[in-house]
Amino acid sequence: MDRQNLTLMTDLYELTMMQGYFAHKDRNETVIFDAFYRSNPCDGGYAISAGLEQVIQYIKELYFDDSDIAYLASLGIFRPDFLEYL
């Protein structure tokens, strides 16, 4: 089964934060981003987490292809050196 590249299915904020870390931190420093939700659905008292395996797989397979880079460049908010790094 072919896998779809879901790299750009993320919040633009996360990508701008990546650029900030790229520009101002040691590139080998570990940083942490969270996957979360704000409240339990339907005012429930608990939540069941499912799909963690897919989230881990998404992160492991994260890559930017040429069309992703072209799109990000078209936004005019990313530095050329950062886009080259991606």
CSV table of N, CA and C in Angstrom, one decimal:
chain,number,residue,atom,x,y,z
A,1,MET,N,0.8,-1.2,0.0
A,1,MET,CA,0.0,0.0,0.0
A,1,MET,C,0.9,1.2,0.0
A,2,ASP,N,0.6,2.2,-0.9
A,2,ASP,CA,1.4,3.4,-0.9
A,2,ASP,C,1.0,4.3,0.2
A,3,ARG,N,2.0,5.0,0.8
A,3,ARG,CA,1.7,5.9,1.9
A,3,ARG,C,1.7,7.3,1.4
A,4,GLN,N,0.7,8.0,1.9
A,4,GLN,CA,0.6,9.4,1.6
A,4,GLN,C,1.5,10.3,2.5
A,5,ASN,N,2.2,11.3,1.9
A,5,ASN,CA,3.0,12.2,2.6
A,5,ASN,C,2.1,13.1,3.4
A,6,LEU,N,2.1,13.0,4.7
A,6,LEU,CA,1.3,13.9,5.5
A,6,LEU,C,2.0,15.0,6.3
A,7,THR,N,3.3,15.2,5.8
A,7,THR,CA,4.1,16.2,6.5
A,7,THR,C,3.5,17.5,6.7
A,8,LEU,N,2.8,18.1,5.8
A,8,LEU,CA,2.2,19.4,5.9
A,8,LEU,C,0.8,19.4,6.6
A,9,MET,N,0.4,18.2,7.1
A,9,MET,CA,-0.8,18.1,7.9
A,9,MET,C,-0.5,18.5,9.3
A,10,THR,N,0.1,19.6,9.5
A,10,THR,CA,0.5,20.0,10.9
A,10,THR,C,0.1,21.5,11.0
A,11,ASP,N,0.2,22.0,12.2
A,11,ASP,CA,-0.1,23.4,12.4
A,11,ASP,C,1.1,24.3,11.9
A,12,LEU,N,0.8,25.3,11.2
A,12,LEU,CA,1.8,26.2,10.7
A,12,LEU,C,2.7,26.7,11.8
A,13,TYR,N,2.1,26.9,13.0
A,13,TYR,CA,2.9,27.4,14.2
A,13,TYR,C,4.1,26.4,14.4
A,14,GLU,N,3.9,25.1,14.3
A,14,GLU,CA,4.9,24.1,14.6
A,14,GLU,C,6.1,24.3,13.6
A,15,LEU,N,5.7,24.6,12.4
A,15,LEU,CA,6.8,24.8,11.4
A,15,LEU,C,7.6,26.1,11.6
A,16,THR,N,6.9,27.2,12.1
A,16,THR,CA,7.6,28.4,12.4
A,16,THR,C,8.4,28.2,13.6
A,17,MET,N,8.0,27.4,14.6
A,17,MET,CA,8.8,27.1,15.8
A,17,MET,C,10.1,26.3,15.3
A,18,MET,N,9.9,25.4,14.4
A,18,MET,CA,11.1,24.7,13.9
A,18,MET,C,12.1,25.6,13.3
A,19,GLN,N,11.6,26.6,12.6
A,19,GLN,CA,12.5,27.6,12.0
A,19,GLN,C,13.2,28.4,13.1
A,20,GLY,N,12.5,28.8,14.2
A,20,GLY,CA,13.1,29.5,15.3
A,20,GLY,C,14.2,28.7,16.0
A,21,TYR,N,13.9,27.4,16.2
A,21,TYR,CA,15.0,26.5,16.8
A,21,TYR,C,16.1,26.4,15.9
A,22,PHE,N,15.9,26.3,14.6
A,22,PHE,CA,16.9,26.2,13.6
A,22,PHE,C,17.9,27.4,13.6
A,23,ALA,N,17.3,28.6,13.8
A,23,ALA,CA,18.0,29.8,13.7
A,23,ALA,C,18.7,30.1,15.0
A,24,HIS,N,18.2,29.7,16.2
A,24,HIS,CA,18.7,30.2,17.4
A,24,HIS,C,19.2,29.2,18.4
A,25,LYS,N,19.1,27.9,18.1
A,25,LYS,CA,19.5,26.8,19.0
A,25,LYS,C,20.5,25.9,18.3
A,26,ASP,N,21.2,25.1,19.1
A,26,ASP,CA,22.0,24.0,18.6
A,26,ASP,C,21.2,23.1,17.9
A,27,ARG,N,21.4,22.8,16.7
A,27,ARG,CA,20.6,21.9,15.8
A,27,ARG,C,20.6,20.5,16.4
A,28,ASN,N,21.5,20.1,17.2
A,28,ASN,CA,21.5,18.7,17.8
A,28,ASN,C,20.8,18.7,19.2
A,29,GLU,N,20.3,19.9,19.6
A,29,GLU,CA,19.6,19.9,20.9
A,29,GLU,C,18.2,19.3,20.8
A,30,THR,N,17.8,18.5,21.8
A,30,THR,CA,16.5,17.8,21.7
A,30,THR,C,15.4,18.8,22.1
A,31,VAL,N,14.4,18.9,21.4
A,31,VAL,CA,13.2,19.8,21.7
A,31,VAL,C,12.0,18.9,21.7
A,32,ILE,N,11.0,19.3,22.4
A,32,ILE,CA,9.8,18.5,22.6
A,32,ILE,C,8.6,19.3,22.1
A,33,PHE,N,7.7,18.6,21.3
A,33,PHE,CA,6.4,19.1,20.9
A,33,PHE,C,5.4,18.1,21.4
A,34,ASP,N,4.2,18.6,21.8
A,34,ASP,CA,3.2,17.8,22.3
A,34,ASP,C,2.1,17.6,21.3
A,35,ALA,N,1.4,16.5,21.3
A,35,ALA,CA,0.2,16.2,20.6
A,35,ALA,C,-0.9,16.1,21.7
A,36,PHE,N,-1.9,17.0,21.7
A,36,PHE,CA,-2.8,17.1,22.8
A,36,PHE,C,-4.2,17.6,22.3
A,37,TYR,N,-5.2,17.5,23.1
A,37,TYR,CA,-6.5,18.1,22.9
A,37,TYR,C,-6.8,19.0,24.1
A,38,ARG,N,-7.7,19.9,24.0
A,38,ARG,CA,-8.0,20.8,25.1
A,38,ARG,C,-9.0,20.4,26.1
A,39,SER,N,-10.0,19.6,25.7
A,39,SER,CA,-11.0,19.2,26.6
A,39,SER,C,-11.6,17.8,26.2
A,40,ASN,N,-12.2,17.1,27.1
A,40,ASN,CA,-12.8,15.8,26.8
A,40,ASN,C,-14.1,16.1,25.9
A,41,PRO,N,-14.3,15.3,24.9
A,41,PRO,CA,-15.5,15.6,24.1
A,41,PRO,C,-16.8,15.3,24.8
A,42,CYS,N,-17.8,16.0,24.5
A,42,CYS,CA,-19.2,15.8,25.0
A,42,CYS,C,-19.2,15.9,26.5
A,43,ASP,N,-18.3,16.8,27.1
A,43,ASP,CA,-18.2,17.0,28.5
A,43,ASP,C,-18.0,15.7,29.3
A,44,GLY,N,-17.3,14.7,28.7
A,44,GLY,CA,-17.1,13.5,29.4
A,44,GLY,C,-16.0,13.6,30.5
A,45,GLY,N,-16.0,12.6,31.4
A,45,GLY,CA,-15.1,12.7,32.5
A,45,GLY,C,-13.8,11.9,32.2
A,46,TYR,N,-13.6,11.4,31.0
A,46,TYR,CA,-12.4,10.6,30.7
A,46,TYR,C,-12.3,10.6,29.1
A,47,ALA,N,-11.1,10.2,28.7
A,47,ALA,CA,-10.9,10.1,27.3
A,47,ALA,C,-10.1,8.8,27.0
A,48,ILE,N,-10.3,8.2,25.9
A,48,ILE,CA,-9.6,7.0,25.5
A,48,ILE,C,-8.6,7.4,24.4
A,49,SER,N,-7.4,7.1,24.5
A,49,SER,CA,-6.4,7.5,23.5
A,49,SER,C,-6.3,6.3,22.5
A,50,ALA,N,-6.4,6.6,21.3
A,50,ALA,CA,-6.2,5.6,20.2
A,50,ALA,C,-5.4,6.2,19.1
A,51,GLY,N,-4.6,5.4,18.4
A,51,GLY,CA,-3.8,5.9,17.3
A,51,GLY,C,-2.4,6.4,17.6
A,52,LEU,N,-1.9,6.1,18.8
A,52,LEU,CA,-0.6,6.5,19.2
A,52,LEU,C,0.4,5.8,18.2
A,53,GLU,N,0.2,4.6,17.8
A,53,GLU,CA,1.1,4.0,16.9
A,53,GLU,C,1.2,4.8,15.6
A,54,GLN,N,0.1,5.3,15.1
A,54,GLN,CA,0.1,6.1,13.9
A,54,GLN,C,0.8,7.4,14.0
A,55,VAL,N,0.7,8.0,15.2
A,55,VAL,CA,1.4,9.3,15.5
A,55,VAL,C,2.9,9.0,15.5
A,56,ILE,N,3.3,7.9,16.1
A,56,ILE,CA,4.8,7.6,16.1
A,56,ILE,C,5.3,7.3,14.7
A,57,GLN,N,4.5,6.6,14.0
A,57,GLN,CA,4.9,6.3,12.6
A,57,GLN,C,5.0,7.6,11.8
A,58,TYR,N,4.0,8.5,11.9
A,58,TYR,CA,4.0,9.8,11.2
A,58,TYR,C,5.4,10.5,11.5
A,59,ILE,N,5.7,10.6,12.8
A,59,ILE,CA,7.0,11.3,13.2
A,59,ILE,C,8.2,10.6,12.6
A,60,LYS,N,8.2,9.3,12.7
A,60,LYS,CA,9.4,8.5,12.1
A,60,LYS,C,9.6,8.7,10.6
A,61,GLU,N,8.5,8.9,9.9
A,61,GLU,CA,8.5,9.0,8.5
A,61,GLU,C,8.4,10.4,7.9
A,62,LEU,N,8.5,11.4,8.8
A,62,LEU,CA,8.4,12.8,8.5
A,62,LEU,C,9.4,13.2,7.5
A,63,TYR,N,9.1,13.7,6.4
A,63,TYR,CA,10.0,14.3,5.4
A,63,TYR,C,9.3,15.3,4.6
A,64,PHE,N,10.1,16.2,4.0
A,64,PHE,CA,9.6,17.3,3.1
A,64,PHE,C,10.1,17.0,1.7
A,65,ASP,N,9.1,16.8,0.8
A,65,ASP,CA,9.5,16.6,-0.6
A,65,ASP,C,9.5,18.0,-1.3
A,66,ASP,N,9.9,18.0,-2.6
A,66,ASP,CA,10.1,19.2,-3.3
A,66,ASP,C,8.9,20.1,-3.3
A,67,SER,N,7.7,19.5,-3.5
A,67,SER,CA,6.4,20.2,-3.5
A,67,SER,C,6.1,20.9,-2.2
A,68,ASP,N,6.5,20.2,-1.1
A,68,ASP,CA,6.3,20.8,0.3
A,68,ASP,C,7.2,22.0,0.4
A,69,ILE,N,8.4,21.9,0.0
A,69,ILE,CA,9.4,23.0,0.1
A,69,ILE,C,8.9,24.2,-0.7
A,70,ALA,N,8.4,23.9,-1.9
A,70,ALA,CA,7.9,24.9,-2.8
A,70,ALA,C,6.8,25.7,-2.2
A,71,TYR,N,5.9,24.9,-1.6
A,71,TYR,CA,4.7,25.5,-1.0
A,71,TYR,C,5.1,26.4,0.2
A,72,LEU,N,6.0,25.9,1.1
A,72,LEU,CA,6.5,26.7,2.2
A,72,LEU,C,7.2,27.9,1.8
A,73,ALA,N,8.0,27.8,0.7
A,73,ALA,CA,8.7,29.0,0.1
A,73,ALA,C,7.7,30.0,-0.4
A,74,SER,N,6.6,29.6,-0.9
A,74,SER,CA,5.6,30.5,-1.5
A,74,SER,C,4.9,31.3,-0.4
A,75,LEU,N,4.9,30.9,0.9
A,75,LEU,CA,4.3,31.6,2.0
A,75,LEU,C,5.1,32.9,2.3
A,76,GLY,N,6.4,32.9,2.0
A,76,GLY,CA,7.2,34.1,2.2
A,76,GLY,C,7.6,34.3,3.7
A,77,ILE,N,7.5,33.3,4.5
A,77,ILE,CA,7.8,33.4,6.0
A,77,ILE,C,8.9,32.6,6.4
A,78,PHE,N,9.5,31.8,5.5
A,78,PHE,CA,10.6,30.9,5.9
A,78,PHE,C,11.8,31.3,5.2
A,79,ARG,N,12.9,31.2,5.9
A,79,ARG,CA,14.2,31.6,5.4
A,79,ARG,C,14.8,30.6,4.5
A,80,PRO,N,15.5,31.0,3.4
A,80,PRO,CA,16.0,30.0,2.4
A,80,PRO,C,16.9,28.9,3.1
A,81,ASP,N,17.7,29.3,4.1
A,81,ASP,CA,18.6,28.3,4.7
A,81,ASP,C,17.8,27.3,5.5
A,82,PHE,N,16.7,27.7,6.1
A,82,PHE,CA,15.8,26.7,6.8
A,82,PHE,C,15.2,25.8,5.8
A,83,LEU,N,14.7,26.3,4.7
A,83,LEU,CA,14.0,25.5,3.7
A,83,LEU,C,15.0,24.5,3.1
A,84,GLU,N,16.3,24.9,2.9
A,84,GLU,CA,17.3,24.0,2.4
A,84,GLU,C,17.6,22.9,3.4
A,85,TYR,N,17.6,23.3,4.7
A,85,TYR,CA,17.8,22.3,5.7
A,85,TYR,C,16.7,21.2,5.7
A,86,LEU,N,15.4,21.7,5.5
A,86,LEU,CA,14.3,20.7,5.5
A,86,LEU,C,14.5,19.7,4.3
